[in-house]
Short mmCIF file of C-alpha atoms and ligand atoms in Angstrom, two decimals:
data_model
loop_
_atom_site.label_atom_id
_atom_site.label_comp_id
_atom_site.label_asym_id
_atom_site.label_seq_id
_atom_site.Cartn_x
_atom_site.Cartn_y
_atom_site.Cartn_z
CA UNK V 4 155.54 85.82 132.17
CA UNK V 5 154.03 83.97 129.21
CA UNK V 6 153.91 86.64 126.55
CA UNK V 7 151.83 84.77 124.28
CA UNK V 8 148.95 85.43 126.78
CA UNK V 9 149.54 88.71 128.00
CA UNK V 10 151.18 90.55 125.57
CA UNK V 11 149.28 93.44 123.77
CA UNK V 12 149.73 97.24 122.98
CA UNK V 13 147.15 100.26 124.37
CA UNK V 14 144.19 99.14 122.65
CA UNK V 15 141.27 101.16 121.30
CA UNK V 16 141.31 104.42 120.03
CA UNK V 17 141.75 106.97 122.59
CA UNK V 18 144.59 109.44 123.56
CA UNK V 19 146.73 106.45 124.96
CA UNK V 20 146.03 103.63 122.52
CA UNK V 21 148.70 102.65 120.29
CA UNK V 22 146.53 103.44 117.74
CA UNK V 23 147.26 107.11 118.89
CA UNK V 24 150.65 106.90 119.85
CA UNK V 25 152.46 105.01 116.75
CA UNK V 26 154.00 107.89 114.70
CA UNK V 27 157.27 107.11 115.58
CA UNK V 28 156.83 103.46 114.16
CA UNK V 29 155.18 104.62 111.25
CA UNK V 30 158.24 106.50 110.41
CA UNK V 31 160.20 103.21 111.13
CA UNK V 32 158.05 101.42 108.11
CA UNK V 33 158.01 104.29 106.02
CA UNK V 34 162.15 104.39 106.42
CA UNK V 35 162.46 100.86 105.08
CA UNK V 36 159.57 101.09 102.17
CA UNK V 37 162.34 100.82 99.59
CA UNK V 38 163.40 97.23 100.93
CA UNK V 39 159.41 96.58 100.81
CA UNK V 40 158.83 97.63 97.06
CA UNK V 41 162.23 95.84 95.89
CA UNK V 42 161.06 92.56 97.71
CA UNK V 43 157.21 92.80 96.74
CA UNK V 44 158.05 93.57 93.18
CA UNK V 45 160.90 90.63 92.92
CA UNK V 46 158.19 88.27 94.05
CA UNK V 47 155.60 89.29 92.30
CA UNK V 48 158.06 89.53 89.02
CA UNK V 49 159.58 85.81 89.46
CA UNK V 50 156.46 83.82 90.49
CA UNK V 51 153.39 85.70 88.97
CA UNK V 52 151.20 84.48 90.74
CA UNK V 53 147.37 84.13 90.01
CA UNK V 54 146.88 84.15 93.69
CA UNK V 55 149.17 86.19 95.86
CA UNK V 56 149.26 85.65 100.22
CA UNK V 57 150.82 88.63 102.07
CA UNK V 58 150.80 88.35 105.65
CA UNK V 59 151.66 91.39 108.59
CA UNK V 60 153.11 89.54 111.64
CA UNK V 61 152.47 91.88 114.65
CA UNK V 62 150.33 93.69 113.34
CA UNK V 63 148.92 95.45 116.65
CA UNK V 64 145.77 97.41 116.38
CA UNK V 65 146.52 100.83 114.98
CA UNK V 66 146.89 102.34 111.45
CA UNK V 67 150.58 101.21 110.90
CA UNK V 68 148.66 97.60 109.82
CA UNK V 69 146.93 99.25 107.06
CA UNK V 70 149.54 101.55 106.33
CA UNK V 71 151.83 97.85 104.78
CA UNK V 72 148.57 96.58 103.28
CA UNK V 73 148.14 99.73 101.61
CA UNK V 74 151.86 100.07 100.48
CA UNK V 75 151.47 96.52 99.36
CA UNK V 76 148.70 97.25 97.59
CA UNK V 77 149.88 99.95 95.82
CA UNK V 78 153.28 98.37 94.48
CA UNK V 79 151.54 95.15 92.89
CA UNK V 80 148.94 97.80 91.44
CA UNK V 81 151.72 99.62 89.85
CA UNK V 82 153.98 96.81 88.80
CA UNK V 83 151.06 94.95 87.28
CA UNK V 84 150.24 98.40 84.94
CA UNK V 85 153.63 98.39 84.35
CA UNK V 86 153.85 95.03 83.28
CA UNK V 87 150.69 94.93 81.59
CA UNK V 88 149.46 91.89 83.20
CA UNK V 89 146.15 91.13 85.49
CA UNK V 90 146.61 91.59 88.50
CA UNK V 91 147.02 88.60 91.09
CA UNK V 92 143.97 87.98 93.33
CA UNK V 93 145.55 89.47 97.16
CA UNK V 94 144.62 87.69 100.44
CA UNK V 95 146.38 90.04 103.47
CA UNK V 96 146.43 88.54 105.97
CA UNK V 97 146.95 90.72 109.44
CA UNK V 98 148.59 88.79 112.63
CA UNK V 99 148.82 89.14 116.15
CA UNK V 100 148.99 87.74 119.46
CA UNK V 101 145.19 86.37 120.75
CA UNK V 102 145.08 89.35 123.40
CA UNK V 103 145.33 92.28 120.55
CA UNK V 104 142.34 94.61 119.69
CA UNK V 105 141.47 92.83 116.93
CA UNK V 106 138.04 94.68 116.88
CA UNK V 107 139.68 98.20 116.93
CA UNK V 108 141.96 96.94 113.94
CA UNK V 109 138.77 95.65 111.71
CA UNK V 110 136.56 98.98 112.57
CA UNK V 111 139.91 100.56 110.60
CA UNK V 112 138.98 98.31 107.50
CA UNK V 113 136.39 100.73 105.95
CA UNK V 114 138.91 103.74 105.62
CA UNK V 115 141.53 101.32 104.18
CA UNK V 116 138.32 100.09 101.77
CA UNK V 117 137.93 104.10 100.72
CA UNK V 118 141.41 104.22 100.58
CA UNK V 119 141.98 101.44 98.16
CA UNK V 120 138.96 102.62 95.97
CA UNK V 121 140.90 106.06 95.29
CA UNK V 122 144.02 104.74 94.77
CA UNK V 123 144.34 104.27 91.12
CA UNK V 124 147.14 102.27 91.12
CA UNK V 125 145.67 99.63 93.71
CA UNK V 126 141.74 100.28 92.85
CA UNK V 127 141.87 97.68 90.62
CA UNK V 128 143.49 94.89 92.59
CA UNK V 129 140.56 92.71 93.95
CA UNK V 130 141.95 91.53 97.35
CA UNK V 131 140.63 89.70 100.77
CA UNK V 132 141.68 91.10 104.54
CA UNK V 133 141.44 88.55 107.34
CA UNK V 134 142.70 88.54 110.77
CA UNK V 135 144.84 85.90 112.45
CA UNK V 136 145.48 85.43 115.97
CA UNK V 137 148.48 83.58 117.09
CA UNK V 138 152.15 83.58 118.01
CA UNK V 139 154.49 84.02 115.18
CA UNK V 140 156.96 81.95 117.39
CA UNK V 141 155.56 79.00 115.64
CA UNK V 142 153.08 77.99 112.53
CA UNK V 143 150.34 79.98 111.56
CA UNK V 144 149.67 79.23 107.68
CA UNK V 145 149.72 76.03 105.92
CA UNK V 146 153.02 75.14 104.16
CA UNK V 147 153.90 76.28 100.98
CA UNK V 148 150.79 78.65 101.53
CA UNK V 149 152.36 82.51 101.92
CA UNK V 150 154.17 84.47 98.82
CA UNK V 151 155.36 87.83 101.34
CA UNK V 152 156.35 88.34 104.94
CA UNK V 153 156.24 91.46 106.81
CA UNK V 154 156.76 92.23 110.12
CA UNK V 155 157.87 95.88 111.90
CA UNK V 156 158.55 96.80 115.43
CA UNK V 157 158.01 93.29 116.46
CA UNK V 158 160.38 90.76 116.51
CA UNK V 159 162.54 92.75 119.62
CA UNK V 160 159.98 90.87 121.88
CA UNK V 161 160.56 87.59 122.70
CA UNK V 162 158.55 84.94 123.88
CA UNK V 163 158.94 85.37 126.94
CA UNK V 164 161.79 86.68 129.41
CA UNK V 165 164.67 83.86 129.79
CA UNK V 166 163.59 81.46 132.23
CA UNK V 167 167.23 80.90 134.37
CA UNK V 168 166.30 84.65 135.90
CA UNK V 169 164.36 83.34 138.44
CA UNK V 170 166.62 81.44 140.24
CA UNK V 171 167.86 82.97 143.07
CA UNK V 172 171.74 82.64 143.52
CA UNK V 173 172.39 82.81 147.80
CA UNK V 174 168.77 84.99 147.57
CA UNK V 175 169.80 87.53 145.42
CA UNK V 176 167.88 87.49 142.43
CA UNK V 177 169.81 87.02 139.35
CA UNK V 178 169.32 90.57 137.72
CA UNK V 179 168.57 92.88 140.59
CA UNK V 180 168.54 96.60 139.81
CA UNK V 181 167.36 95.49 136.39
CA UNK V 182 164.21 95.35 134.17
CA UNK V 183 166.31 94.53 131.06
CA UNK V 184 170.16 94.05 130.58
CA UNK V 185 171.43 96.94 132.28
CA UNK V 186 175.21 98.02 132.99
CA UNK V 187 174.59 96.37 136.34
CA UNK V 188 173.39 92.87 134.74
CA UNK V 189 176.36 89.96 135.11
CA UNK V 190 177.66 88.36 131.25
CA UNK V 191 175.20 85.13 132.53
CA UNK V 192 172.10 87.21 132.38
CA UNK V 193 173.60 89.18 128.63
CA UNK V 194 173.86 85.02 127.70
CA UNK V 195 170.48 84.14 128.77
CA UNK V 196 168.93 87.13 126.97
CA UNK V 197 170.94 86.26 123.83
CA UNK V 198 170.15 82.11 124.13
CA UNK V 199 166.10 83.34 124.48
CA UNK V 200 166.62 85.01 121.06
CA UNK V 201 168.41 82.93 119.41
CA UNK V 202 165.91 79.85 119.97
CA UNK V 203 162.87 82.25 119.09
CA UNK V 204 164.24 84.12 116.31
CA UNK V 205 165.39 80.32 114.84
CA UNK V 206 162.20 78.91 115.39
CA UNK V 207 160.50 82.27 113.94
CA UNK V 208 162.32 81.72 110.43
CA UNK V 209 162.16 77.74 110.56
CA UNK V 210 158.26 78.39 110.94
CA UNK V 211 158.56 80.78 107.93
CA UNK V 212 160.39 78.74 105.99
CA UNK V 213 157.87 76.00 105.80
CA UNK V 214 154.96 78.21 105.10
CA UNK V 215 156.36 80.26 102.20
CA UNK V 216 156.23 79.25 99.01
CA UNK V 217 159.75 78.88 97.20
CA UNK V 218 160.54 82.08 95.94
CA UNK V 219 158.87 83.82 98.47
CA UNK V 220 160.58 86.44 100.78
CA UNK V 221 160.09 88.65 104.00
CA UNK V 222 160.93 91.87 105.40
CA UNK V 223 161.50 92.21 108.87
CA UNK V 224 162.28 95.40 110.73
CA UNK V 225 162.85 95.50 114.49
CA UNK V 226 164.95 97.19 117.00
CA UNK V 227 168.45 96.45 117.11
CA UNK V 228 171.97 97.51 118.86
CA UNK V 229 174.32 99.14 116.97
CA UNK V 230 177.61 97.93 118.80
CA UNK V 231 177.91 95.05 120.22
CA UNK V 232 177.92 96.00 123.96
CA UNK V 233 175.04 96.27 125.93
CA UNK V 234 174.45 100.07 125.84
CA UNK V 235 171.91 100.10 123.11
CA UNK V 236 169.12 102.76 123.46
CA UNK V 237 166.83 99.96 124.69
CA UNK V 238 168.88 99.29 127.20
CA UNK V 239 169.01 102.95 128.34
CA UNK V 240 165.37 103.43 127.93
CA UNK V 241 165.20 100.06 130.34
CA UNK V 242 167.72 100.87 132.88
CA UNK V 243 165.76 104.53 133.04
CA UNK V 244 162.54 102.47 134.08
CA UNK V 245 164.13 100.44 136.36
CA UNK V 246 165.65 103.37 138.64
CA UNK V 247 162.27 104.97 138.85
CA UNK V 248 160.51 101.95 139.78
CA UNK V 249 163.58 101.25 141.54
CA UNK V 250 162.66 104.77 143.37
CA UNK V 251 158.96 103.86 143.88
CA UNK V 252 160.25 100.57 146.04
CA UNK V 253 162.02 102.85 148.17
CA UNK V 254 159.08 104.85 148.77
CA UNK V 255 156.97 101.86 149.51
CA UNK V 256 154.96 102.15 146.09
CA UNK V 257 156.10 98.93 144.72
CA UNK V 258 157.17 95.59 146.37
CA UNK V 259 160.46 94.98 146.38
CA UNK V 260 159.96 91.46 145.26
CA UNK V 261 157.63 92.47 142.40
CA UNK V 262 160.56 94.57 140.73
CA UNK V 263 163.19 91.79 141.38
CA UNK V 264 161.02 89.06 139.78
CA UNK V 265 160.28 91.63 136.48
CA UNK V 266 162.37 91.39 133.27
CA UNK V 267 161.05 92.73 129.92
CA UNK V 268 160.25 89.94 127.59
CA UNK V 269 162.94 92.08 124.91
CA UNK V 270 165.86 91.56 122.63
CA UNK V 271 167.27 94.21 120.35
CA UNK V 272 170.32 92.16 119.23
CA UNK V 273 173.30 93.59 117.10
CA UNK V 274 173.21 92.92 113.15
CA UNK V 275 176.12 90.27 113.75
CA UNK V 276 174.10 88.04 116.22
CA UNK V 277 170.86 88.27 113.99
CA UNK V 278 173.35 87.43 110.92
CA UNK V 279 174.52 84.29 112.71
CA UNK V 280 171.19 83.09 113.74
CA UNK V 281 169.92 83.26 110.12
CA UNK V 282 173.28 81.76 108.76
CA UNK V 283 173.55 79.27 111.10
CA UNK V 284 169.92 77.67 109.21
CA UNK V 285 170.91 78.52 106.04
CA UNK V 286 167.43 78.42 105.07
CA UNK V 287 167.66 82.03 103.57
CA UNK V 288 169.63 83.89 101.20
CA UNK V 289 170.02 87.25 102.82
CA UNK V 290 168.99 89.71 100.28
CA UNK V 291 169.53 93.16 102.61
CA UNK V 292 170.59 93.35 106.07
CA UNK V 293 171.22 96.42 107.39
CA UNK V 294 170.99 98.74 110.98
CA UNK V 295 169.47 101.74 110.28
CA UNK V 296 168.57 105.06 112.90
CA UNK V 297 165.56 106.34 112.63
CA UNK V 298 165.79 109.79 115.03
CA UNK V 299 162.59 110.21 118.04
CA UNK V 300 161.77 113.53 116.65
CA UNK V 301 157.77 112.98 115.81
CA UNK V 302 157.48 112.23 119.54
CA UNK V 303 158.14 116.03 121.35
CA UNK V 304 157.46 116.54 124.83
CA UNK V 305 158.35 114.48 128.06
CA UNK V 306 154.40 113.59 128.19
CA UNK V 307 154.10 112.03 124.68
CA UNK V 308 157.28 110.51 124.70
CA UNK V 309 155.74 108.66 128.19
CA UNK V 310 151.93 108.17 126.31
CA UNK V 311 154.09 106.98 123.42
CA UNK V 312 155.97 104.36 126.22
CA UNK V 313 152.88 103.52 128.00
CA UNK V 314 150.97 102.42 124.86
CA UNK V 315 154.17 100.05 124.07
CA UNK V 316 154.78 98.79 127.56
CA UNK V 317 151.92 99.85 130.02
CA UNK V 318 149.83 96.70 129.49
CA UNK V 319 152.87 94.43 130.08
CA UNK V 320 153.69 96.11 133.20
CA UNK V 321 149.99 96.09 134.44
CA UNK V 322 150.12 92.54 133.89
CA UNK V 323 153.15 92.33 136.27
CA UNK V 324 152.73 94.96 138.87
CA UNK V 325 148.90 95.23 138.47
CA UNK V 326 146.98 98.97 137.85
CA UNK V 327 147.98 100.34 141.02
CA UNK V 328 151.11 101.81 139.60
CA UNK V 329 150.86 102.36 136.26
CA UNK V 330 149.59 106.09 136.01
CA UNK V 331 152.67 107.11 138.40
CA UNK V 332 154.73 105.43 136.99
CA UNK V 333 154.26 106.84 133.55
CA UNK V 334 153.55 110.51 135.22
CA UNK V 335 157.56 109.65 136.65
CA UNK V 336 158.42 108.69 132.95
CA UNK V 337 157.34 112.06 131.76
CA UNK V 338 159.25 114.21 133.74
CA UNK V 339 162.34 111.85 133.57
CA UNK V 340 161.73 112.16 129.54
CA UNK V 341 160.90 116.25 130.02
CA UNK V 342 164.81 116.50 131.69
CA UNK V 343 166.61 113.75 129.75
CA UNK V 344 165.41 112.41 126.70
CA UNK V 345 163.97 115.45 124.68
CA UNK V 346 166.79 117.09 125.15
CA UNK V 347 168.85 115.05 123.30
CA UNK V 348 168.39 114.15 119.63
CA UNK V 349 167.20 110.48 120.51
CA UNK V 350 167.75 107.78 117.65
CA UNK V 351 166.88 104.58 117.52
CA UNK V 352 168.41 101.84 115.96
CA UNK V 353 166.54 99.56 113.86
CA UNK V 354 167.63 96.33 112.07
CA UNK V 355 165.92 95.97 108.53
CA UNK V 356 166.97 92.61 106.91
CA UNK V 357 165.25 91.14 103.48
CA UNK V 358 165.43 87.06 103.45
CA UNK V 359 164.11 85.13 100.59
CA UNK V 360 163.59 81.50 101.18
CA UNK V 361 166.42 78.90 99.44
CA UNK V 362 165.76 76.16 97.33
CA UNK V 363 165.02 73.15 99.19
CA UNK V 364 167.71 70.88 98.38
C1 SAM R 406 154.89 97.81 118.60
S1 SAM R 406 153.70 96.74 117.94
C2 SAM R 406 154.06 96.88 116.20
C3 SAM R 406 152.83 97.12 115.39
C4 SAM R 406 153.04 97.43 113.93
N1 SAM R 406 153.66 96.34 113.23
C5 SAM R 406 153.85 98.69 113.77
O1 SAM R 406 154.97 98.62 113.20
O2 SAM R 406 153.40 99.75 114.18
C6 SAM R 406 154.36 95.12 118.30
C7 SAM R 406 153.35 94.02 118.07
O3 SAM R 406 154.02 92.76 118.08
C8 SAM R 406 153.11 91.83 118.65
N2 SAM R 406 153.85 90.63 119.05
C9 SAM R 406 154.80 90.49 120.00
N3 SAM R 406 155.15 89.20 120.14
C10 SAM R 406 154.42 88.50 119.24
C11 SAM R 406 154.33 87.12 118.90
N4 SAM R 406 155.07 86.21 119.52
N5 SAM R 406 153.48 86.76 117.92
C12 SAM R 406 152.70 87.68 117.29
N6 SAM R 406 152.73 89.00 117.57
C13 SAM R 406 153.58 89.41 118.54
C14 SAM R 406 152.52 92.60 119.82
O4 SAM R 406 151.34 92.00 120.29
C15 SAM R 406 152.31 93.97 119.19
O5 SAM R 406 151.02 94.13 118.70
#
């Protein structure tokens, strides 16, 4: 599967867009908004620029995209007052794959307008939004050309699932039983999930590197594993999915082959194997790097905890399986999430990690 062309969230507005279902991430950006304001203001303070370029890299099509523009705007606003100097003229740019609802996301552009107007810290701050399609697994801005990265709930997909779990070793498919890495899944298919990220997430901060400006700096905040086994809470969310579609094969709902030849274009790697990836370039210093938990609890109920899912991961698994299934599958999800998952106090584990770009030497 070649995510760059298939990949999007639930787009639109109605009761199972992303635009709808994105509380939880919203309380994912608003958890790391300190790291945002310390980064934003440090670039702003060292570089003063006349002409500042923020960009959000999956940006997806809800109000989480205006909800960083809006932050941003609101800390240069401030710091500027504080400062007493004119503020810098702000292009934001807002980035995602080709196939998001970029037409949803600039219909959204008039509230964030009103919004800015009665902010009086940011009302001030004449600034430019543009959209920009494109994979952030490679170059999307001119070099030199970009003072602030952010990018939140993103980065955990890769571009696309590891190739090597095709083949077919004596006809068994490599990771059978498996969407994702599950307890089931051999240490070759763990490696081949691990190799995938390490070449995107290298040649996500190589691109970076050359498009910001020196001095500039990024947040990024996407899910990660706490240890640094396999048992994540993406993995159990993953191996959950699996066994139902797993139980829809058996009831002649799904071909068998279909589910063998699926694997979720994801990584949520531990802080130590993002560390070394970003070390191993030494193109950044690392400013903050840390794994935080942000707990489920703004999702309640088995059914929004599956409308929640199927904004995230429906259209990827339409793209695989085709419509047929989708609407059972995610009717399964809900009662699986009903009995399991809202019992429990579910947390999530996200890695948030500040990088500002090194002198070039
Ligand atoms: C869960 S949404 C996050 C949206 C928003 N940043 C938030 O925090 O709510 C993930 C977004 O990442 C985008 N994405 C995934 N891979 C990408 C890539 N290679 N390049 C650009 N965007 C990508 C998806 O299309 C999707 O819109």
């Amino acid at each position: 599967m070649e995510v760059k062309k298939l990949l999007h969230m639930a787009g639109g507005i109605g009761k199972s867009s992303y635009a709808s279902n994105s509380k939880f991430q919203e309380k994912s950006i608003l958890a790391i908004r300190p790291l945002l304001e310390e980064a934003v203001i440090e670039v702003h303070k060292s570089l003063l620029p006349e002409k500042m370029v923020v960009a959000d890299l999956g940006c997806s099509s809800g109000p989480n995209a205006f909800l960083v523009l809006t932050e941003v705007m609101k800390i240069i606003g401030k710091q500027c007052q504080q400062l007493g100097v004119q503020p810098p003229e702000m292009q934001l740019f807002l980035s995602d794959l080709p196939g998001n609802d970029f037409n949803t996301l600039f219909r959204l552009l008039d509230d964030f307008e009103e919004c800015m107007k009665a902010e009086k810290d940011a009302s001030s701050v004449l600034h430019f939004v543009a959209g920009l399609p494109g994979s952030f697994y490679g170059r999307l801005f001119p070099s030199q050309s970009v003072h602030f990265f952010h990018s939140s709930n993103s980065l955990h997909w890769i571009s696309q699932a590891p190739e090597g779990l095709d083949n077919k070793t004596e006809h068994v498919p490599l990771n059978r039983g498996n969407i994702y890495i599950g307890k089931t899944s051999s240490s070759h298919v763990v490696n081949l999930y691990q190799d995938q990220f390490k070449r995107d997430f290298t040649l996500f901060l190589n691109s970076r590197f050359n498009e910001l400006v020196p001095g500039g700096q990024m947040v990024l905040a996407f899910l990660g594993r706490k240890e640094n086994d396999q048992n994540g809470p993406l993995n159990s969310v993953m191996e959950a999915i699996s066994k139902l579609l797993d139980s829809m094969v058996l009831e002649g709902l799904v071909e068998e082959e279909k589910l063998d030849s699926f694997n979720m274009p994801l990584y949520a790697p531990s802080m130590e194997e993002a560390e070394a990836v970003i070390n191993a370039q030494g193109l950044y210093e690392i400013v903050h790097i840390k794994m935080t938990e942000v707990n489920m609890d703004t999702i309640q109920g088995g059914e929004n905890v599956a409308m929640s899912m199927q904004s995230v991961f429906g259209p990827v698994i339409l793209g695989h399986f085709g419509d047929g299934i989708v609407d059972e599958l995610f009717s399964r999800i809900s009662k699986f999430a009903a009995e399991h998952l809202v019992k429990e106090e579910t947390k999530v584990h996200f890695l948030a990690v500040c990088l500002k770009k090194k002198e070039q030497m």
